[in-house]
XYZ file of C-alpha atoms in Angstrom:
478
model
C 0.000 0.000 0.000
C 3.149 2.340 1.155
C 4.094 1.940 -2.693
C 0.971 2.149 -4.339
C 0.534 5.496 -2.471
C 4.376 6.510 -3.713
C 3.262 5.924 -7.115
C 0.011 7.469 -7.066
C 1.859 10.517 -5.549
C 4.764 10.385 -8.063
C 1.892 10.527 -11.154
C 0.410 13.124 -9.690
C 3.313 15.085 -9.000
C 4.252 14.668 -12.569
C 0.985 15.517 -13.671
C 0.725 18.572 -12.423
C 4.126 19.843 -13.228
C 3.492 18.600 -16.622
C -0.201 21.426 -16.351
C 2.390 23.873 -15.165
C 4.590 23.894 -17.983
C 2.436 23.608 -20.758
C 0.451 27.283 -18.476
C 4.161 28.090 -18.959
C 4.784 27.743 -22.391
C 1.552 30.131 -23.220
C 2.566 31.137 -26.874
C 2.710 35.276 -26.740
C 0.079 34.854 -30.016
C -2.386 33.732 -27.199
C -1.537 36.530 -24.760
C -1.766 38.968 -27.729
C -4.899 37.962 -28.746
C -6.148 38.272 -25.114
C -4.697 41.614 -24.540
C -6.449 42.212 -28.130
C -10.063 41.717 -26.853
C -9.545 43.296 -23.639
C -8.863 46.167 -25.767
C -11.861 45.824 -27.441
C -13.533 45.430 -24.741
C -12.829 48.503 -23.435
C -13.562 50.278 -26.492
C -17.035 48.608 -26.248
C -17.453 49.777 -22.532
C -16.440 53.400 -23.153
C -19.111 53.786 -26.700
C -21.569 52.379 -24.114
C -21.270 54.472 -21.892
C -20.973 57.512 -24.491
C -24.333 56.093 -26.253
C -26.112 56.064 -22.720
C -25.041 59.815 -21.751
C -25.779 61.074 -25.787
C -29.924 59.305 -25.258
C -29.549 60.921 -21.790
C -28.644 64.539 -23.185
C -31.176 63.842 -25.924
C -33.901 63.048 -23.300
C -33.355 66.211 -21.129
C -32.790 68.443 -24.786
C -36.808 67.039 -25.617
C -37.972 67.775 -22.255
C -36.984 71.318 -21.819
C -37.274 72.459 -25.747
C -40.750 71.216 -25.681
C -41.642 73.306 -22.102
C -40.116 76.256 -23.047
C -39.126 76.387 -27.052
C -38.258 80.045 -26.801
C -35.704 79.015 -24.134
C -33.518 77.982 -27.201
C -32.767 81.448 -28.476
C -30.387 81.743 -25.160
C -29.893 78.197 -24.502
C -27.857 77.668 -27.844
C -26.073 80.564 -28.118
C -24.920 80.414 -25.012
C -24.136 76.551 -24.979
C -22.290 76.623 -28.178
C -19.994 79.920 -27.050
C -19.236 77.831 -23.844
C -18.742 74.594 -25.918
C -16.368 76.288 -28.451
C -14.361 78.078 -25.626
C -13.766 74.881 -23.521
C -12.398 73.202 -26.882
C -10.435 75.462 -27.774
C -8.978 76.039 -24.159
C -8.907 72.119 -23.489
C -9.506 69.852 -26.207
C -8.933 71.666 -29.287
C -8.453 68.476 -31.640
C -11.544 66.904 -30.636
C -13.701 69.839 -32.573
C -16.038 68.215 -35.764
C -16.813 64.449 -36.832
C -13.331 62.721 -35.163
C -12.678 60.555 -37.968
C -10.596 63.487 -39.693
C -8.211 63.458 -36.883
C -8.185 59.916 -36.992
C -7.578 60.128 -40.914
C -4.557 62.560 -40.391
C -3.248 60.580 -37.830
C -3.142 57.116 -39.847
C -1.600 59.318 -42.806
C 1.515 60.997 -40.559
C 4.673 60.095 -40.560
C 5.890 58.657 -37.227
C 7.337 61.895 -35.341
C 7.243 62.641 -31.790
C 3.944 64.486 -30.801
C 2.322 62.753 -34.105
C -0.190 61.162 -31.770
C -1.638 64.137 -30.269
C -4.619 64.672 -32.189
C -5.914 60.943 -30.871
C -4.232 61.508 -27.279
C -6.317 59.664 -24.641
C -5.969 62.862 -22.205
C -7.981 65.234 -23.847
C -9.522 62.713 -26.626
C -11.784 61.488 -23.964
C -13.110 64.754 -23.119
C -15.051 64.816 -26.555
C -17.398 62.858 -24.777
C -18.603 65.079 -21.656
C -18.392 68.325 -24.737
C -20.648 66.340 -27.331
C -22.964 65.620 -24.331
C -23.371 69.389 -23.900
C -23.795 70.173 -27.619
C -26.951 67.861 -27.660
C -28.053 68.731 -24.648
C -27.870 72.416 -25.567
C -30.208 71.410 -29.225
C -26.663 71.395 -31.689
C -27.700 68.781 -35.115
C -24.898 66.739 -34.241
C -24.200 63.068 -33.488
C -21.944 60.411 -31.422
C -20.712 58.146 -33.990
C -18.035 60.355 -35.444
C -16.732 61.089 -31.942
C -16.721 57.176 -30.980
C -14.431 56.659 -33.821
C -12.153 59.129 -32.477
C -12.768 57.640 -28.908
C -12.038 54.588 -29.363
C -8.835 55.120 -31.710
C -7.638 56.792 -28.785
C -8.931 54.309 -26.116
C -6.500 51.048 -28.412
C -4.298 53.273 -29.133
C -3.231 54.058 -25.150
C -3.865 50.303 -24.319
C -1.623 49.227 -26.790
C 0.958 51.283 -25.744
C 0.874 50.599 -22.118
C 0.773 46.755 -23.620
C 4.353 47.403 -25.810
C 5.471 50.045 -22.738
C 5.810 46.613 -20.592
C 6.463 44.195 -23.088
C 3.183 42.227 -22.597
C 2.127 42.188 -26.850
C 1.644 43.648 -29.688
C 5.098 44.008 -30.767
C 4.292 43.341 -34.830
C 1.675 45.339 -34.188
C 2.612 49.340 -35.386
C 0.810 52.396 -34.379
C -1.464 52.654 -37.314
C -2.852 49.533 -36.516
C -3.978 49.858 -33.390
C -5.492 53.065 -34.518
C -7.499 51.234 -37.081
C -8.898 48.573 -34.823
C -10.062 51.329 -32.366
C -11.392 53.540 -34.461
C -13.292 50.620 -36.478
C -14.317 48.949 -33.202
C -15.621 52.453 -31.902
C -17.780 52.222 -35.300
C -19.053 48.887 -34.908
C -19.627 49.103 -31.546
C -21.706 52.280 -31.757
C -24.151 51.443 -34.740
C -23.883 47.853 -33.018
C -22.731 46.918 -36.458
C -19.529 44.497 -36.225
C -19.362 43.726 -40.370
C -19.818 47.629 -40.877
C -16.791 48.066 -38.879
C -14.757 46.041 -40.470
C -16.038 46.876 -44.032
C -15.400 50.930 -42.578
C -12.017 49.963 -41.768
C -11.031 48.915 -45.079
C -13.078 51.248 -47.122
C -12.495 54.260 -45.366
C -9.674 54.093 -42.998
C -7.316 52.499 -45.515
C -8.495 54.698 -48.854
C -5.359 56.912 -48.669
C -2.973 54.965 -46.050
C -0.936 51.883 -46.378
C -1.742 49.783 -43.721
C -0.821 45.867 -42.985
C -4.263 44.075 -42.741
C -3.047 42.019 -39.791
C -5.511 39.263 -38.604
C -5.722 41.104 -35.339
C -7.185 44.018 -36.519
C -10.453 42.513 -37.852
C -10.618 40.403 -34.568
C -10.091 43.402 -32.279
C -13.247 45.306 -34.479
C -15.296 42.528 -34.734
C -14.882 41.801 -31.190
C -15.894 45.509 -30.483
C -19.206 45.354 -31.918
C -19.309 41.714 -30.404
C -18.790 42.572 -26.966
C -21.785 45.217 -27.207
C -24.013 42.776 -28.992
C -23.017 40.269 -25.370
C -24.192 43.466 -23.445
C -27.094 44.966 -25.431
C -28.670 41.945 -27.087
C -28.931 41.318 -30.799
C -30.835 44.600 -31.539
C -30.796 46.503 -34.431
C -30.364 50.491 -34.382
C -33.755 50.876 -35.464
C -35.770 48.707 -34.065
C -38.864 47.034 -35.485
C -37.963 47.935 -39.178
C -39.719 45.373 -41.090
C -39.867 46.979 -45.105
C -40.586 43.064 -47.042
C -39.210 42.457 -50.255
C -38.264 44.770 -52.996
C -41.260 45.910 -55.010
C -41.879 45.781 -58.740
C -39.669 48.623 -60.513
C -37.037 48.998 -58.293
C -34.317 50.107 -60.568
C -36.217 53.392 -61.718
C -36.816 53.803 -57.710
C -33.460 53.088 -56.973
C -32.253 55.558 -59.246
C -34.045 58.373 -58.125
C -33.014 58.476 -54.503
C -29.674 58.153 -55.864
C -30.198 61.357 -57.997
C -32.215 63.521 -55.109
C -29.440 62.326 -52.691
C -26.176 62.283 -54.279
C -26.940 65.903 -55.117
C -27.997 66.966 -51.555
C -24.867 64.948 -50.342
C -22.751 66.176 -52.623
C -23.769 69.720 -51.723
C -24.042 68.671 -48.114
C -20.143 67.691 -47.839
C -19.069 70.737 -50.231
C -20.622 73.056 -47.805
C -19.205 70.627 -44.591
C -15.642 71.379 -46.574
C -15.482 74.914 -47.684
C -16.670 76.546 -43.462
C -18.597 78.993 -42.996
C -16.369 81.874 -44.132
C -17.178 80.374 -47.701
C -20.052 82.267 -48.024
C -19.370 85.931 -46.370
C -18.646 88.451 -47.670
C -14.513 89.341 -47.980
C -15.283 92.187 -45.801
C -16.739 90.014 -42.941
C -14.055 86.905 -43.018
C -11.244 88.448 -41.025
C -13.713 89.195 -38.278
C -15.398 85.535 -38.536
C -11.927 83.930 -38.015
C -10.746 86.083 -35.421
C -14.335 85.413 -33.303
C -14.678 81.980 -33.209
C -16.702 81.739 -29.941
C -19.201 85.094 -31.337
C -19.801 83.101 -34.452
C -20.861 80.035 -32.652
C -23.422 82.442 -30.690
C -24.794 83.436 -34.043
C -25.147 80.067 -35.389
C -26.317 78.831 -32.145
C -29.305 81.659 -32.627
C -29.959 80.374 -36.329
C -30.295 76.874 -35.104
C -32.623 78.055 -32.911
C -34.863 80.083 -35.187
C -34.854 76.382 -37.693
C -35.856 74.198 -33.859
C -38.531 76.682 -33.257
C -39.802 76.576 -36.554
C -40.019 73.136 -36.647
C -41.222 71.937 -33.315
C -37.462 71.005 -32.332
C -37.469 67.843 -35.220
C -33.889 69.659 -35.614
C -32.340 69.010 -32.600
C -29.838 66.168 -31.759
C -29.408 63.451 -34.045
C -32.523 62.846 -35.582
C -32.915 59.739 -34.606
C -36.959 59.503 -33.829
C -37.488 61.599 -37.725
C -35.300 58.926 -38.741
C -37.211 55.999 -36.871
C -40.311 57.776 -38.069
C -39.624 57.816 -41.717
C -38.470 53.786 -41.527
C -41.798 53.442 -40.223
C -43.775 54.684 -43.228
C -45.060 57.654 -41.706
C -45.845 60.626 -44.632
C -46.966 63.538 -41.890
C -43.985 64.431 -41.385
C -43.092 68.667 -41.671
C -42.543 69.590 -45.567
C -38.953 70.965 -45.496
C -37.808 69.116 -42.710
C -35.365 67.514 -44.434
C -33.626 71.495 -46.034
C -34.154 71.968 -41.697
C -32.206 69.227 -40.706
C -29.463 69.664 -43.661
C -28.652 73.299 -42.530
C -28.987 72.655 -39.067
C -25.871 70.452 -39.135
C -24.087 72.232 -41.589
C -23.954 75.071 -39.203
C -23.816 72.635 -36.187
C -20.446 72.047 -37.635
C -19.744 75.201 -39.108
C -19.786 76.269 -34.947
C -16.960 74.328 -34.323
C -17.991 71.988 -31.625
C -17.552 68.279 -31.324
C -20.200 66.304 -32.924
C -20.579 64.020 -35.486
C -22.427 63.876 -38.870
C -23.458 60.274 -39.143
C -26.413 60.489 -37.536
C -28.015 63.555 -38.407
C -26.852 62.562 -42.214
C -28.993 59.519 -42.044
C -32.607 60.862 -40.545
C -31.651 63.958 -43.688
C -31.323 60.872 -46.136
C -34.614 59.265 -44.762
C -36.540 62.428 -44.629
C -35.834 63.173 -48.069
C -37.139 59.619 -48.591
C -40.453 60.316 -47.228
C -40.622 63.510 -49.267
C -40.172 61.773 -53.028
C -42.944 59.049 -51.602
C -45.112 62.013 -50.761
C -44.703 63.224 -54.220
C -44.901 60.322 -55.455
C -48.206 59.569 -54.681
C -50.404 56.195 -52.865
C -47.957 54.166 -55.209
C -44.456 55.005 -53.700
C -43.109 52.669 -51.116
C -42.292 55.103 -48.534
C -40.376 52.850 -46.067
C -38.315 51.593 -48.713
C -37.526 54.735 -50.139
C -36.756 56.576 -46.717
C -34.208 53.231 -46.110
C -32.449 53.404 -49.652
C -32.218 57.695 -49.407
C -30.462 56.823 -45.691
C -27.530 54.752 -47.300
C -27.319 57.278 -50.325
C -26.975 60.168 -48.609
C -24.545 59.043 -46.479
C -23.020 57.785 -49.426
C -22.774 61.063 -50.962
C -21.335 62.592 -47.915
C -19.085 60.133 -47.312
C -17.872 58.920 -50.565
C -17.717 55.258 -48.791
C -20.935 53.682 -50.281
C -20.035 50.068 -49.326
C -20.108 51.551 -45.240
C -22.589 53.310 -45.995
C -24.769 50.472 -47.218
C -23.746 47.667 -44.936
C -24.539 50.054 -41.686
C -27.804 51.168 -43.352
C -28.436 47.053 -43.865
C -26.906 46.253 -40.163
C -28.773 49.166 -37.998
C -32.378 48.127 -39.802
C -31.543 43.852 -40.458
C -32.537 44.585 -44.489
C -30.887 41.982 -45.884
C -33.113 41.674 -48.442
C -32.700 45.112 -49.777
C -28.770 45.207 -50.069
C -28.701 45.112 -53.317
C -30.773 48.227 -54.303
C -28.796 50.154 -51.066
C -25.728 49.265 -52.700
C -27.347 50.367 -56.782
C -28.254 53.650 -54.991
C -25.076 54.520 -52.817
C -22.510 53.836 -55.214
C -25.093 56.045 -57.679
C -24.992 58.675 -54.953
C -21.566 58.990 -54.621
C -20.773 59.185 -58.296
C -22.977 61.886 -58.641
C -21.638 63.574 -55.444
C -18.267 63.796 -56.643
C -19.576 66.536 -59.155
C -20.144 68.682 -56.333
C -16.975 67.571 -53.994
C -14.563 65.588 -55.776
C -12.586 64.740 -52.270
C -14.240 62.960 -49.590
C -15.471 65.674 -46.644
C -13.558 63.359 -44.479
C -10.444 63.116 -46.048
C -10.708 66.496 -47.157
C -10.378 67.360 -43.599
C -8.459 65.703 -42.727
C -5.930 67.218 -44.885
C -6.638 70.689 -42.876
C -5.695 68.777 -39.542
C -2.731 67.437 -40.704
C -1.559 70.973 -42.054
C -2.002 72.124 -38.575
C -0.156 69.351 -36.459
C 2.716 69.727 -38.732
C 2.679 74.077 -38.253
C 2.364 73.102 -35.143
C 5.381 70.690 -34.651
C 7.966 72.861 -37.040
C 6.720 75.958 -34.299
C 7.525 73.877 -31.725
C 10.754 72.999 -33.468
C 12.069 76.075 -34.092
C 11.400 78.063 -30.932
C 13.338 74.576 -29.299
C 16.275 76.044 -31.833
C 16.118 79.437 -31.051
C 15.777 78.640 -26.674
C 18.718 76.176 -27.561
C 20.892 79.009 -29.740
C 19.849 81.616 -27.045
C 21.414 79.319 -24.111
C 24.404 78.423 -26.493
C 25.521 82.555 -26.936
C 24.442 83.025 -23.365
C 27.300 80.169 -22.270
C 29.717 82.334 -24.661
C 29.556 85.939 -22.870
C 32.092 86.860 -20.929
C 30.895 86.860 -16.783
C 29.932 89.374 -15.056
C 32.307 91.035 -13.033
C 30.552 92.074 -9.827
């Protein structure tokens, strides 16, 4: 028995040591891959939490516009002049959409301070400054600024990762830029293939970028993780538009004509800012009173909320919902409303995206060619093909734009005649912008972090010359 119970002892022993090694030899892909989703993970935690503030800000913005709609000729002018000041003071890269920033990061060399305009520090403060600009009434939405968000969420994770040699060492920069920023997509349309499909499309138009396995794990993962939170729910809930109808194509081709020219218009406008249109004598003083112009804009937007029952404000999401929905009694104009409202949204210069408010414009107009055309038009149909090409115009991206549009409604069925109608949309667009709005600015970023860096650069050559002839005078004789 004394032996049998050495032997057993001795197997065990072995046994275990044998678990301990193999725990041992964990292969660094594993680790990566596991350091990968936490990432993601946390990228899916912080557009949750930005998605429950934005329907929160949204909320409180219906409550008190609907109480006292006069209050908005103070409230936004006022919010917007606060908004713009704390940017500039604070955050000033997190103004606009985000995915510029994100753009002109991807596209910049590797220099020190190249990071800054996705630095987690004052990247994450887009959040608590979008919440005020919806809460305040501003056309803007939260997708743009999750992009950004998350880009800078993977991007500090991965560094703290490589900082202690735990993974990601084939992993570059750029990479873990694109996973967060795609993730930040997914997760906040709770569309993982529209990440992924963004992240190719989009993020990689105009930079070289090695499509590492990891990447599409740590987006897909993104919008997976949500989808383990939230349930498998689309954006728009309780879409249900059937099968195509008989004469599709001519259908099809229409929304692609109303919308590629309102998109294309739409981003040309988004491009040129708002001292495009004023007069020469009136530019100097527009750029040199950034926070004044917001107040102005801030009372326009709330002459178009007034006039229109406050369908302007936020993102547009219930006009949106409403239109999906087949409802025709909707405001005539509101979709001219909701196009300048978030033209001069951004034109203020606050954080906020255009996704959104570009796809309730897309499915208003929608609703507007099926009340013009008549008992016969398929309004819900129309109002979801106009949503994927109008953000197809603006965009220039019509496979994203048609694969969220298909994700955020669960319209498989109608991919096809998305997809006729966005890439339709942005060929016609390109008439009025020939560079993507995005792209486009992110161009003007780019420009600035590089004046920015050679400033920085040459006062550090002039403080270093200075110190150099200082070391040279003769002393002081006392």
């Amino acid at each position: 028995m004394k032996r049998l119970g050495i032997r057993m002892s001795g197997k065990i022993g072995r046994a275990l040591s044998h678990k301990i090694k193999q725990t041992q030899r964990l292969s660094r892909k594993t680790a990566a891959v596991i350091l990968l989703l936490v990432g993601a993970a946390l990228v899916s935690l912080v557009s949750l939490g930005f998605a429950k503030l934005a329907d929160y800000a949204l909320e409180l913005n219906r409550e008190w516009s609907r109480q006292y709609p006069l209050a908005a000729f103070a409230v936004l002018p006022l919010g917007l002049m606060l908004i713009v000041w704390l940017t500039r003071r604070y955050a000033p890269y997190t103004a606009g959409s985000g995915i510029p920033q994100v753009l002109a990061t991807l596209s910049m060399p590797k220099v020190k301070g190249g990071n800054r305009l996705v630095a987690l520090g004052r990247t994450i403060l887009k959040i608590p400054l979008t919440f005020l600009g919806m809460l305040a009434g501003a056309s803007i939405g939260r997708e743009g600024p999750s992009v950004q968000v998350g880009a800078a969420v993977m991007l500090a994770w991965g560094s703290w990762c490589k900082h202690y040699n735990l993974a990601f060492k084939r992993l570059q920069e750029k990479e873990l830029l694109a996973a967060g920023a795609a993730g930040g997509l997914a997760a906040a349309f709770n569309a993982p293939l529209a990440g992924v499909i963004f992240a190719i499309e989009e993020l990689g138009r105009s930079v070289s970028l090695h499509w590492e396995r990891q990447i599409f794990i740590g987006v897909l993962a993104s919008g997976f993780f949500l989808v383990a939170i939230e349930g498998n729910s689309t954006y728009f809930q309780g879409f249900n538009a059937g099968q195509p109808v008989e004469n599709m194509l001519p259908w099809a081709l229409l929304c692609a004509a109303v919308c590629g020219v309102a998109g294309g218009l739409f981003a040309r406008f988004l491009s040129k800012g708002a001292t495009w249109l004023a007069l020469p004598k009136w530019r100097n003083w527009m750029r040199r009173h950034p926070i004044w112009l917001a107040g102005i804009f801030g009372l326009m937007l709330a002459a178009l909320g007034v006039l229109f029952n406050g369908q302007t404000y936020g993102t547009g999401y219930d006009i949106a919902a409403a239109s999906l929905h087949g409802h025709t009694d909707l405001t005539p104009g509101l979709a001219g409303a909701k196009w300048a409202a978030t033209v001069l949204s951004y034109w203020a210069g606050i954080p906020g995206g255009i996704f959104t408010p570009s796809l309730a414009i897309g499915a208003v107009l929608g609703v507007h060619i099926a009340q013009i055309g008549g008992d016969t038009a398929p309004v819900a149909i129309l109002a979801l093909l106009c949503m994927a090409a109008f953000l197809a115009a603006a965009t220039q991206a019509p496979l994203t734009a048609s694969v969220i549009v298909m994700e955020m409604t669960g319209s498989q069925s109608l991919l096809f005649w998305m997809l006729v109608s966005s890439i339709a949309a942005s060929i016609i667009a390109r008439q009025f912008c020939p560079q993507p709005f995005y792209h486009f600015a992110a161009g003007r970023f780019r420009q600035r972090l590089r004046e920015e860096l050679q400033q920085k650069q040459s006062d550090r050559v002039e403080q270093e010359k200075g110190m150099a002839e200082a070391a040279t005078l003769p002393p002081v004789e006392k």
